[in-house]
Coordinates of C-alpha atoms in Angstrom, one line a residue:
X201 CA 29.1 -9.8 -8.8
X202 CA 29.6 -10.1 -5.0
X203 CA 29.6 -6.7 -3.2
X204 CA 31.4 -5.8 0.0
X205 CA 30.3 -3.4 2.9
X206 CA 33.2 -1.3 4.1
X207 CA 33.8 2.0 6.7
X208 CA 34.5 5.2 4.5
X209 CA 34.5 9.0 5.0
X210 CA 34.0 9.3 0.9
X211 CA 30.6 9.0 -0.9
X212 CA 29.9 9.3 -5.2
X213 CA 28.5 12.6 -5.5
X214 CA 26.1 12.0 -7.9
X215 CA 23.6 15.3 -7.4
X216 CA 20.0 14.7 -6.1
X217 CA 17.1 14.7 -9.2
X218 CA 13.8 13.2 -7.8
X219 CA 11.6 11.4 -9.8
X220 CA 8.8 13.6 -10.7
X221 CA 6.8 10.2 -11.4
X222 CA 4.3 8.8 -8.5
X223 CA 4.0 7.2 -8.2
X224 CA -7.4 -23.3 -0.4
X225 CA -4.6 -25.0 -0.4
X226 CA -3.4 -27.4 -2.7
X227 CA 0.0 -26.6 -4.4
X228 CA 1.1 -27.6 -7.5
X229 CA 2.1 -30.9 -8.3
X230 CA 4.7 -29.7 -10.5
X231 CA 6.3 -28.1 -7.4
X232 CA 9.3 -29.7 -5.3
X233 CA 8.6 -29.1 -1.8
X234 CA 11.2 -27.8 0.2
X235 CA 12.4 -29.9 3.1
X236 CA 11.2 -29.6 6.5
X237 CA 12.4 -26.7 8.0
X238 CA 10.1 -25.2 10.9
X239 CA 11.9 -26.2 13.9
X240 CA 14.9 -24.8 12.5
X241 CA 13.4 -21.5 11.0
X242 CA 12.1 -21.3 14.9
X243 CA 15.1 -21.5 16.4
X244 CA 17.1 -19.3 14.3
X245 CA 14.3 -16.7 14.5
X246 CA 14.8 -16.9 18.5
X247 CA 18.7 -16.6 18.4
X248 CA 18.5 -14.0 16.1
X249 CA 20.5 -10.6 17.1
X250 CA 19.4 -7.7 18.2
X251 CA 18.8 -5.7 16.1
X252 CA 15.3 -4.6 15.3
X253 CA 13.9 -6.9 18.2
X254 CA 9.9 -7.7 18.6
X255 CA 8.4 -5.8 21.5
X256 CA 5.4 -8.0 22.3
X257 CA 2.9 -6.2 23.7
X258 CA -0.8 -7.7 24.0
X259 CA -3.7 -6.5 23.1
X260 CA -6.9 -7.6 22.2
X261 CA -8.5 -6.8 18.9
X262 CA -11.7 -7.8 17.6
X263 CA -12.4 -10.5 20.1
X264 CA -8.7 -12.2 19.5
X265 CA -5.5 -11.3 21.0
X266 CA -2.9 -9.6 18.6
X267 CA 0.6 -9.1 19.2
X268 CA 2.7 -5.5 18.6
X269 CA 4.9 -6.3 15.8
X270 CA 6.5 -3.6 14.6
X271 CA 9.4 -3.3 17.1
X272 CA 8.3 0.3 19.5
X273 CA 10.8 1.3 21.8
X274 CA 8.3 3.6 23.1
X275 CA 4.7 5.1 23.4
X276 CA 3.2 6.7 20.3
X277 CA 0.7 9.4 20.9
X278 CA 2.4 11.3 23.8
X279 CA 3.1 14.8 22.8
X280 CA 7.2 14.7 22.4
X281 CA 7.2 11.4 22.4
X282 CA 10.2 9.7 21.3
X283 CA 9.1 6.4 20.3
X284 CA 11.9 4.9 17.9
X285 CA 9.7 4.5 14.6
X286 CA 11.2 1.3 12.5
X287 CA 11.9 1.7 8.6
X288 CA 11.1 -1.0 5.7
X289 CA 11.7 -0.5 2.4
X290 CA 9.6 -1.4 -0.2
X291 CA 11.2 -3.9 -3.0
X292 CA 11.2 -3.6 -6.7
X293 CA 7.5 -4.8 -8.1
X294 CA 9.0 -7.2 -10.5
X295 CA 11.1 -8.8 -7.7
X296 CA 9.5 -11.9 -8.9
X297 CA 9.2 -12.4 -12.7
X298 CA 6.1 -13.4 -15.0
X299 CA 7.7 -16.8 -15.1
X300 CA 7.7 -17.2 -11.5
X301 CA 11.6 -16.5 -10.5
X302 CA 13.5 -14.0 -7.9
X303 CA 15.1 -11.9 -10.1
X304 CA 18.7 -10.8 -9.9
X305 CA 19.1 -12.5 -7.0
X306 CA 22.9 -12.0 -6.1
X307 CA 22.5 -7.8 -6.7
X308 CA 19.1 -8.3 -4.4
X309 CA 20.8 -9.7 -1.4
X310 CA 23.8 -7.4 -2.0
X311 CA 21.1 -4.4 -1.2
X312 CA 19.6 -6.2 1.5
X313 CA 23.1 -6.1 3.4
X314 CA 23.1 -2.4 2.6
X315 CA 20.3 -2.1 4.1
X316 CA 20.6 -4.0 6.7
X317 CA 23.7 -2.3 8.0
X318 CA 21.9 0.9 7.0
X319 CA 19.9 0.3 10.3
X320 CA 16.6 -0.6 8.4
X321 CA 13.8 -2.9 9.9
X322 CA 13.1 -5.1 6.8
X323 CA 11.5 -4.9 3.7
X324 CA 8.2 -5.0 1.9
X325 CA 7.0 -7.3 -1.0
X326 CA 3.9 -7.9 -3.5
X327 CA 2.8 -11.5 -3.5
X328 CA 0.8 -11.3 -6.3
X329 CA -2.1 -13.1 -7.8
X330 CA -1.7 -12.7 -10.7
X331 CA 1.6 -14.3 -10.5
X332 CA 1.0 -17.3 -7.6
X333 CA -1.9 -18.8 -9.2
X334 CA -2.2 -17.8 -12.8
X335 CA -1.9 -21.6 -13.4
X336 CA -5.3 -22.3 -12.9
X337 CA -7.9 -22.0 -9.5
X338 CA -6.4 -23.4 -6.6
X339 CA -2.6 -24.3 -8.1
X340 CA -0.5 -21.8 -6.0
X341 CA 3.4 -21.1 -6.8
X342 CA 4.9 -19.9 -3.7
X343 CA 8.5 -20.9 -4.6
X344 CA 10.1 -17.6 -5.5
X345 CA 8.9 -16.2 -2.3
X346 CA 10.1 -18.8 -0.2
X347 CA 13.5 -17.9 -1.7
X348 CA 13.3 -14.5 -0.7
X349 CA 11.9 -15.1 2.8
X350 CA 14.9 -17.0 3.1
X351 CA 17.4 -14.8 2.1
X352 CA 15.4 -11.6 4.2
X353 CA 16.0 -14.1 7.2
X354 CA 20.1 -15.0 6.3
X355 CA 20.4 -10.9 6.3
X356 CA 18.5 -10.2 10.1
X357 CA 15.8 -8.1 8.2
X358 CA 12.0 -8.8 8.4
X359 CA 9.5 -9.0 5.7
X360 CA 6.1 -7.0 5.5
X361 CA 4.4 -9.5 2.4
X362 CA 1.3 -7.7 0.9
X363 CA -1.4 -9.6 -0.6
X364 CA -2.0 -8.0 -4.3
X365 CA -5.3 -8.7 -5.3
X366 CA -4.9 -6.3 -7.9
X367 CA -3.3 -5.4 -11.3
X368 CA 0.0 -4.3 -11.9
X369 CA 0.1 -1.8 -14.7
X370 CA -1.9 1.4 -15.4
X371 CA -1.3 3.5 -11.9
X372 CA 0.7 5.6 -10.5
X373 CA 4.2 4.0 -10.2
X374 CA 3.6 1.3 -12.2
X375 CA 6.9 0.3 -13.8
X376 CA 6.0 -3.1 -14.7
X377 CA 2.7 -5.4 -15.9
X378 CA 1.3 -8.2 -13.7
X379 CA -2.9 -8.7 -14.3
X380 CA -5.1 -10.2 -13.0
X381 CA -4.3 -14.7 -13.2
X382 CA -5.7 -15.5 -16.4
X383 CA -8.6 -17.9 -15.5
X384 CA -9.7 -15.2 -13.8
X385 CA -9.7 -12.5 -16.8
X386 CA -11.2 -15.0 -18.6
X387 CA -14.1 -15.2 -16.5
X388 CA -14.6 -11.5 -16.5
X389 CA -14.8 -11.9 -20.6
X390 CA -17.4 -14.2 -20.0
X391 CA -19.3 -11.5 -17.3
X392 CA -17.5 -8.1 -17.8
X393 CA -19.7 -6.7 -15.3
X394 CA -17.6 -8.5 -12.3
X395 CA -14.9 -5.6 -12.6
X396 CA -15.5 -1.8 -12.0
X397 CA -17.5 0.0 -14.8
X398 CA -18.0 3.9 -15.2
X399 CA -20.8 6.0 -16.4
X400 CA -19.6 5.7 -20.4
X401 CA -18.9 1.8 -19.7
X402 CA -15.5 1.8 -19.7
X403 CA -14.4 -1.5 -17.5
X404 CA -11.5 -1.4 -15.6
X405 CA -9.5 -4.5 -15.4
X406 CA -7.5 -4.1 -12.0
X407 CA -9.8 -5.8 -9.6
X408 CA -12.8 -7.4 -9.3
X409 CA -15.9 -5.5 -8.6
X410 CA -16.9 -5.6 -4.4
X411 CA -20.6 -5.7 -6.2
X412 CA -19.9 -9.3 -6.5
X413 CA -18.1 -10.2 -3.3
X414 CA -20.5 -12.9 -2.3
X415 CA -21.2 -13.8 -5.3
X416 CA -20.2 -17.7 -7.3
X417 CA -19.0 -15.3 -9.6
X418 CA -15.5 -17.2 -10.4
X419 CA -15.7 -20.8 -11.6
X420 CA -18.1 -21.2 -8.5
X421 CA -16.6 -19.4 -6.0
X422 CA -17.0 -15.9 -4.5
X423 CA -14.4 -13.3 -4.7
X424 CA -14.0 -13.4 -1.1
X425 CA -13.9 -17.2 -0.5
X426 CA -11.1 -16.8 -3.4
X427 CA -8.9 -14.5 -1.8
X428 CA -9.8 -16.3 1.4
X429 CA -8.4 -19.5 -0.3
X430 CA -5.4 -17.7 -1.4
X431 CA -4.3 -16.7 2.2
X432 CA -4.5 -20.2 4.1
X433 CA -2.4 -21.2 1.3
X434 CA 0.1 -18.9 1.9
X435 CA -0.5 -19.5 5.9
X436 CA 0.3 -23.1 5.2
X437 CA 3.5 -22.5 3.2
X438 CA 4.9 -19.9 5.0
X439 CA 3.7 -20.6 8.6
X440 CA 7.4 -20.9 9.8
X441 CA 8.1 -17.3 9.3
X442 CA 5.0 -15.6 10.4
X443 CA 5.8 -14.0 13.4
X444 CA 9.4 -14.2 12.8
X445 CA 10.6 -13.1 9.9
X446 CA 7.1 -12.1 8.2
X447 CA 6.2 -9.6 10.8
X448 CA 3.4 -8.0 8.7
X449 CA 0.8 -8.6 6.6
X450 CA -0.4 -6.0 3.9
X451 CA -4.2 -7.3 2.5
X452 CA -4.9 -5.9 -0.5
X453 CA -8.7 -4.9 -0.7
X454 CA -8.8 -2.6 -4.3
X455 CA -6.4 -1.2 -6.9
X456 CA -3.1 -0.7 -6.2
X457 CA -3.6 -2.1 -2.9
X458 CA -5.9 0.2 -1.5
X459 CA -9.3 0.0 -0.1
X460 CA -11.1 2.4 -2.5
X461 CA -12.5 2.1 -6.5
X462 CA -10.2 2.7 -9.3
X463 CA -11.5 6.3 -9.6
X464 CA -8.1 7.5 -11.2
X465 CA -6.5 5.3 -13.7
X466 CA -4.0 6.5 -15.8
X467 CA -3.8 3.9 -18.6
X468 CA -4.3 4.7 -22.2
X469 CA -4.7 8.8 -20.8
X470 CA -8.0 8.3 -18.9
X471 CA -7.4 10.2 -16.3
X472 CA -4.0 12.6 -15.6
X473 CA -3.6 14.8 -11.7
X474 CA -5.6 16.2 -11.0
X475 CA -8.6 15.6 -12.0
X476 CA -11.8 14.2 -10.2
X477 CA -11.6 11.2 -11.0
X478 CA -15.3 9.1 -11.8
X479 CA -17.6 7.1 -9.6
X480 CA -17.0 3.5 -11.0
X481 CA -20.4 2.0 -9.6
X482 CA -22.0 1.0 -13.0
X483 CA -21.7 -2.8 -13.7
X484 CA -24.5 -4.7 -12.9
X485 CA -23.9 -5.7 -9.4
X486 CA -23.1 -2.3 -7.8
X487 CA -26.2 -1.4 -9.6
X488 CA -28.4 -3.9 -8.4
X489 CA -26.6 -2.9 -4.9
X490 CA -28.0 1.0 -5.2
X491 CA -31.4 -0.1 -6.3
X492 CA -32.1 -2.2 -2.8
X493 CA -30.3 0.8 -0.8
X494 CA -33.0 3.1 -2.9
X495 CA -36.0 1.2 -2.0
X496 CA -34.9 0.6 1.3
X497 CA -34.5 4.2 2.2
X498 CA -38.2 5.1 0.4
X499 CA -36.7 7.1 -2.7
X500 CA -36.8 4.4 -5.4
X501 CA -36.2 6.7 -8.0
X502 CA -32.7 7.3 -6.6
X503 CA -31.6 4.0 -7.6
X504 CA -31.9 4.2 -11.4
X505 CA -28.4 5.4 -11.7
X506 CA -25.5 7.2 -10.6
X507 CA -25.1 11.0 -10.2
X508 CA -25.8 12.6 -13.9
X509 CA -24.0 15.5 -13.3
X510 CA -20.5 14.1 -11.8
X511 CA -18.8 15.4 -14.7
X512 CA -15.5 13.4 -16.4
X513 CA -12.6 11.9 -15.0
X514 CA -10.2 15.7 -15.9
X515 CA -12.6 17.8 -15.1
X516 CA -12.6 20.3 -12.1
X517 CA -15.3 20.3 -8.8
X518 CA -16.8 23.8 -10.6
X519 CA -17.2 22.7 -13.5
X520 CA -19.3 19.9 -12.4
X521 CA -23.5 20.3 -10.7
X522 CA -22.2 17.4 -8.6
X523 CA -19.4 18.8 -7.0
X524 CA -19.3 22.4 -7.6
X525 CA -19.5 24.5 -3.8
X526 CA -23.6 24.6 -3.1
X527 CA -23.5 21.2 -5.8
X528 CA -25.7 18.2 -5.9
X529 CA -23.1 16.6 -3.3
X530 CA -24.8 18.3 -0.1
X531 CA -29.0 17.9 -1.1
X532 CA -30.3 14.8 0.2
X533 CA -30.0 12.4 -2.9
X534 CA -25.8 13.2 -2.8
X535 CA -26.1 12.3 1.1
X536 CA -27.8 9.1 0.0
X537 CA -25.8 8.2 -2.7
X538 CA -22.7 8.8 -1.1
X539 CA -23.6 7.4 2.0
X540 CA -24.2 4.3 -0.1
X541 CA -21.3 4.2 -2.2
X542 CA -18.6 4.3 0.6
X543 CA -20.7 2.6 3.2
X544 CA -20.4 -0.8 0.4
X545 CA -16.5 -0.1 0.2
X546 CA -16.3 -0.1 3.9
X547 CA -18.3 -3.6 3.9
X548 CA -16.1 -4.7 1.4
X549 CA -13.0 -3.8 3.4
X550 CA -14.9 -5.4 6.4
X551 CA -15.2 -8.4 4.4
X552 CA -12.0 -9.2 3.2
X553 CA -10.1 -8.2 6.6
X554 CA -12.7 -10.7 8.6
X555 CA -11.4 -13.6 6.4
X556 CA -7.9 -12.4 6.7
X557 CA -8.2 -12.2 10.5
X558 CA -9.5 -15.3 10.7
X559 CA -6.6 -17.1 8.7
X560 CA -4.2 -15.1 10.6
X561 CA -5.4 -15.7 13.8
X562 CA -2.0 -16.7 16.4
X563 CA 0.6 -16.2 13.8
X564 CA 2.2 -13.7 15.3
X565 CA 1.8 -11.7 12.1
X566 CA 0.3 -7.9 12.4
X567 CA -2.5 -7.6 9.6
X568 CA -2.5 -3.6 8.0
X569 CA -5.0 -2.4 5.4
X570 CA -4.1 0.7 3.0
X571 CA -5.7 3.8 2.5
X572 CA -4.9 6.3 -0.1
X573 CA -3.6 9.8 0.4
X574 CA -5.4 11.8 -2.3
X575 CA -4.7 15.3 -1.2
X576 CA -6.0 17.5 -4.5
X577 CA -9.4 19.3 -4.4
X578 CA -9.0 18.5 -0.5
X579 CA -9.2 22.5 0.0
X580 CA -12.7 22.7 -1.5
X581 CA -16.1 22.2 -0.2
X582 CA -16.9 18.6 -1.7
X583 CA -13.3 17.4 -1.7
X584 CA -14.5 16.0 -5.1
X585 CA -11.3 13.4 -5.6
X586 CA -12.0 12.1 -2.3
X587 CA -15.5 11.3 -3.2
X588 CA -15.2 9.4 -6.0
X589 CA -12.5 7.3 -4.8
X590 CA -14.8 5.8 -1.9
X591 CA -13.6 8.3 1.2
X592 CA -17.1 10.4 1.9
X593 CA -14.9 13.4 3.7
X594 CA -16.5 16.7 2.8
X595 CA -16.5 20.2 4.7
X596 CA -19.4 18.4 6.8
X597 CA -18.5 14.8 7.4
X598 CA -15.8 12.9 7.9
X599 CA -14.9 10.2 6.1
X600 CA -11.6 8.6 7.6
X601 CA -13.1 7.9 11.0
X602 CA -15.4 5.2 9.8
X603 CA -12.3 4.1 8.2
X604 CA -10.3 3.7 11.4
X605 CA -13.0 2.2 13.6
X606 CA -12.9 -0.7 10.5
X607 CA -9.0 -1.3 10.5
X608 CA -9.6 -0.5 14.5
X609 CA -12.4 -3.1 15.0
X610 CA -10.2 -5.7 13.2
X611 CA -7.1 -5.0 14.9
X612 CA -5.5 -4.4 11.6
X613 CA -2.7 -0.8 11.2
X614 CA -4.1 1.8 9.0
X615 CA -1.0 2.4 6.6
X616 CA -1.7 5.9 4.8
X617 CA 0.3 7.6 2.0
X618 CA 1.6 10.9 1.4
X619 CA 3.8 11.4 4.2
X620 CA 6.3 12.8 2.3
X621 CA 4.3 15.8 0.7
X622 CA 4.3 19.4 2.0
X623 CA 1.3 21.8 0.7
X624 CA 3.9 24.7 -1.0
X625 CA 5.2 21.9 -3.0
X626 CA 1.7 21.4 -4.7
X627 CA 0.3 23.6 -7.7
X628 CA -1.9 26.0 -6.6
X629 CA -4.8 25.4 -9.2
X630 CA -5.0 21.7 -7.9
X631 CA -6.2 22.8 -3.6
X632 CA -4.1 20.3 -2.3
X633 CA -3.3 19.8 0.9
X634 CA -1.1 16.7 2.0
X635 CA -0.2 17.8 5.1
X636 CA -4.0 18.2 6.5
X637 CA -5.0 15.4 5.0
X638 CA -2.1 13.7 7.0
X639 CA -3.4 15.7 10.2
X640 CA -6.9 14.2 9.5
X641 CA -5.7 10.7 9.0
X642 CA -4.0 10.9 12.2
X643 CA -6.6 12.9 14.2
X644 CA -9.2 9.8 13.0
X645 CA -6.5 7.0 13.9
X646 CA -6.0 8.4 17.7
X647 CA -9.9 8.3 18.2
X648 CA -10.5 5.3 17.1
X649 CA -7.9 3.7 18.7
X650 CA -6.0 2.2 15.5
X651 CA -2.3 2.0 14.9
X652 CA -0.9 4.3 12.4
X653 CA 1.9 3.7 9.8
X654 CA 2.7 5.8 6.5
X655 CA 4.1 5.2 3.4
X656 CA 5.8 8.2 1.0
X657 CA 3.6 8.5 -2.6
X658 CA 6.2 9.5 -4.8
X659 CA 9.4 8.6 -5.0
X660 CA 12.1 11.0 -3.0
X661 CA 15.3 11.6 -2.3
X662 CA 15.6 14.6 -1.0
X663 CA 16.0 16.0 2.9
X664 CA 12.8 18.0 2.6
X665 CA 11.3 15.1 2.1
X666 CA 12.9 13.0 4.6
X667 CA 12.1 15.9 6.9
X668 CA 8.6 16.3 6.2
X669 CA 7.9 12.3 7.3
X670 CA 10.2 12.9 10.6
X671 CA 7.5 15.9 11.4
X672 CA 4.4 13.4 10.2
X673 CA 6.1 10.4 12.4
X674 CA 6.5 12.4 15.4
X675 CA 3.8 11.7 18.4
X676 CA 2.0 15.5 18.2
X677 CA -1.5 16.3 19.4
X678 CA -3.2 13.2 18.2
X679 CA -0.5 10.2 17.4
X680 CA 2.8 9.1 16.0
X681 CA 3.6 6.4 13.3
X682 CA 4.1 2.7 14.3
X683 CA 6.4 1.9 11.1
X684 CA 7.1 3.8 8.3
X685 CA 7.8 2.4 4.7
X686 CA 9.8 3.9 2.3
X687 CA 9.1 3.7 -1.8
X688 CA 11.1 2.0 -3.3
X689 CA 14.2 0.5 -3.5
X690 CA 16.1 0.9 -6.7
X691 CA 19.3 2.1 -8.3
X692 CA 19.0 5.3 -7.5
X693 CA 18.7 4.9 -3.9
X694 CA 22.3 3.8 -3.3
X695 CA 24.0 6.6 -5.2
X696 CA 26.2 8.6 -3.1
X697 CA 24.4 11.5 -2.2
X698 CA 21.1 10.0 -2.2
X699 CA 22.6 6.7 0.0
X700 CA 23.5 9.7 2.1
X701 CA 20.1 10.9 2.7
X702 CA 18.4 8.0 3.6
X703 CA 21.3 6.5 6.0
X704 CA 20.5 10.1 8.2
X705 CA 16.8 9.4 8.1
X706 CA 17.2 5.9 9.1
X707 CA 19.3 6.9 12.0
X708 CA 16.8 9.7 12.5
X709 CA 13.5 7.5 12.7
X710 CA 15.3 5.1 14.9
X711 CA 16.0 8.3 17.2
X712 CA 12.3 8.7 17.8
X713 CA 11.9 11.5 14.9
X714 CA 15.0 13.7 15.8
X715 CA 16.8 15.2 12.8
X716 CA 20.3 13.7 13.0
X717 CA 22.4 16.9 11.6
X718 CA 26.1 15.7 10.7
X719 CA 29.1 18.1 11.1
X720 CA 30.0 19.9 8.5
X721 CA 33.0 18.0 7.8
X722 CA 31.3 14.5 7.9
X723 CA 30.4 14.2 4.4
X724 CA 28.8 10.4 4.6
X725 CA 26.5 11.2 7.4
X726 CA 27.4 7.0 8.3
X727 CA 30.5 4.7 8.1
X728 CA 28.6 2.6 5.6
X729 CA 29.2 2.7 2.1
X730 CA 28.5 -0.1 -0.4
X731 CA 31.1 -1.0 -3.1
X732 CA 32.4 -3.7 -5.0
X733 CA 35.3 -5.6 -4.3
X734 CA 38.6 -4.1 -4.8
X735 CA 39.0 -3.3 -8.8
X736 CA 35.5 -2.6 -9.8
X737 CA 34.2 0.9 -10.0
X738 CA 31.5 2.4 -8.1
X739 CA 29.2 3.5 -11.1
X740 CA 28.5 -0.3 -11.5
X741 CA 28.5 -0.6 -8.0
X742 CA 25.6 1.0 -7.7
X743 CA 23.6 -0.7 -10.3
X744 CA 24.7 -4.0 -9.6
X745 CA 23.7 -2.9 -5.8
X746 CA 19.8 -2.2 -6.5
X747 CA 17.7 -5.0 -7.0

């Protein structure tokens, strides 16, 4: 049902209720190319408006130059800085289906001219693996996603396209199931030990074990030269919008995304907030890994196993010898082993982002690498949650610097989550603390010179929380955001009142982080309201209007 975008003073008033929920190259034969199109793609790119323009600014970045993508209209890191701070949204996860199709493709480009008008950058997508070659090694679909780069392009928007290495299904936020491509689950039925394992033996099916990385591991190749093969694919397909139209480039380097271990799943109950979470370092590989880093540091009895007194996956730092205030986490052996376990997720991260700069290389297209925002437990001693996820940040050592000097080294924008999450909104027995965690984050970024950009966790439609990222994008004593992306687009975001919100913190971010306060009277905050044409009513509207 075609939808039209018309001036109005009147909004639905539905009232506000956010979620409490987090959160190689050879194509298939089968496939129909599409028909030369570069030049053209080009030259539309170039006489494309105005709106959300590319500020080119040089830099060089791990020995290559890399080009400022994400449209600045000012300097971040200036205290009071007003740098205008550009907004993507991210798209549903099952934009594309299991059998390889856009869905609901007329409603999706009905919300991309909401948001277009809305004043938003672009938009944010999962490519996944599990869906672009489940057909077998090498045999990549691409097809659905050249249909939406297309239609991003016809509406002026730009498209931030995230490699997901990982499983959909069994996280935070998870509303829909894609695993891992089949050939490859099949493989790790023939070696379960290429994906993460924990102390009991529990595998965990959403990525593939960095113990293996260099490793022939799948049908002969590594991991790495896998995801490696999977990329200059996707160069070759889409080489006429990088730069343009795909300004960004999300890779994926663990679950959901992130670069860290799968400390905290939630499927089948394993783990619920806010727990600890487990150090997933027990397969084969990751042992054989901590042997050698044993022997090579004289303690060879420190590489039989893991920590024995970590504790389970609910469990609190105090009631664990590992974590508890004067715990095993701060003697020598915890320095060791946790030294060792997120020094082998940094070379992981290292790994994946040198192939991806390399493929990458003079597209135009801005590489970013995600980090997680796990705030609970951050108020104790051992930050416990942190620890098991990969991040060594304790009371005595930071763990987000070595983080930045890797995205930094590799010229890649540290995107971190959370932005939306204020400390008296967290329950007391959990020692959160979002908003230092955020201050960290951004304290690390500034001195290791790497560009910052944020996502929100859960989903929000409130003003508090539009509030709270405004105060987390503003340049303060250490640096602003680059881009900011907002989760997620759906039905809910274009009811009235929530529509309402976001419009203001569009117009807001765009402002440089000023709060944009409407009169009193002005009950739409923006003359843009999305509606069917004349006769249909604006309940279906709105769900016809979300992708």
């Amino acid at each position: 049902m075609a939808l039209t975008l018309r001036s109005s003073t009147s909004f639905m008033t539905n009232p506000i209720d956010p979620s409490k929920s987090h959160k190689a190259s050879d194509e298939s034969p089968s496939l129909l190319p599409l028909s030369p199109r570069k030049p053209a793609c080009r030259l539309r790119a170039a006489k494309a408006s105005n709106h959300g323009m590319i500020e080119r600014a040089p830099a060089v970045h791990g020995g290559w130059k890399a080009e400022q993508l994400h449209g600045l209209s000012g300097v971040h890191g200036v205290p009071g800085g007003t740098a205008r701070v550009p907004v993507y949204v991210m798209l549903p996860l099952d934009t594309v289906s299991p059998e390889g199709r856009l869905q609901r493709a007329r409603a999706l480009n009905a919300s991309l001219m909401a948001l277009r008008s809305a004043g938003v950058e672009g938009v944010m997508v999962d490519v996944w693996w599990g869906l672009v070659e489940k057909d077998g090694p090498l045999r990549y679909n691409w097809e659905p996603y050249l249909e939406l780069a297309q239609m991003v392009e016809r509406n002026g928007l730009k498209l931030q396209m995230v490699m997901s290495f990982h499983q959909c299904g069994g996280n935070v936020g998870d509303s829909c199931s894609v695993p891992l491509p089949p050939w490859v689950l099949e493989e790790t039925r023939r070696d379960p030990d290429i994906v993460y394992t924990d102390r009991s033996g529990r595998r965990n099916p959403e990525y593939i074990s960095l113990g293996c990385d260099t490793l022939p591991v799948l049908m002969g190749r590594t991991p790495i030269q896998v995801y490696s093969d999977y990329m200059r694919s996707f160069k070759d397909r889409f080489n006429c919008y990088l730069g343009h139209v795909i300004v960004e480039i999300q890779v994926g380097m663990g679950p959901c995304g992130e670069l860290r271990y799968p400390s905290y799943p939630e499927s089948n109950g394993t783990w619920r907030f806010p727990g600890i979470g487990e150090f997933q370092c027990y397969d084969k590989y990751m042992k054989a890994s901590l042997q050698a880093a044993a022997v090579a540091a004289g303690h060879e009895e420190w590489g039989k196993d893991g920590p024995h007194d970590a504790g389970h996956y609910n469990q609190f730092p105090e009631d664990t010898g590992f974590f508890r205030r004067e715990g095993t986490w701060n003697t020598d052996y915890g320095k060791f082993f946790l030294e060792w376990y997120s020094g082998t997720l940094l070379e992981h991260g290292d790994r994946v982002l040198a192939a991806a700069e390399a493929i990458f290389r003079g597209t135009g297209a801005k590489l970013s690498g995600k980090v997680a925002g796990i705030h609970w437990h951050y108020r104790t001693r051992s930050h416990a949650a942190e620890l098991t996820a990969g991040y060594y940040n304790t009371r005595f050592h930071d763990g987000y610097l070595p983080v930045a000097k890797l995205m930094a080294t590799r010229g890649v924008v540290l995107n971190f989550t959370c932005m939306e999450m204020r400390d008296e909104q967290q329950p007391g027995h959990a020692n959160c603390s979002p908003e230092l965690i955020v201050r960290q984050v951004k304290q690390a970024a500034k001195a290791a010179g790497a560009e910052l950009a944020g996502e929100n966790a859960l989903e929000r439609y409130d003003e508090k929380a539009y509030s709270q990222v405004l105060a987390t994008s503003r340049a303060d004593d250490s640096i602003g955001l680059s881009a900011f992306t907002y989760l997620r687009m759906n039905k809910r975001l274009f009811e009235g009142e929530n529509w309402r919100h976001f419009v203001s913190f569009v117009k807001s971010m765009s402002e440089g982080g000023r709060k944009v306060v409407p009169h009193k009277s002005d009950c739409s905050h923006s003359d843009l309201y999305v509606g069917h044409i004349t006769g249909c009513k604006s309940s279906k509207m709105a769900e016809a209007s979300a992708a």
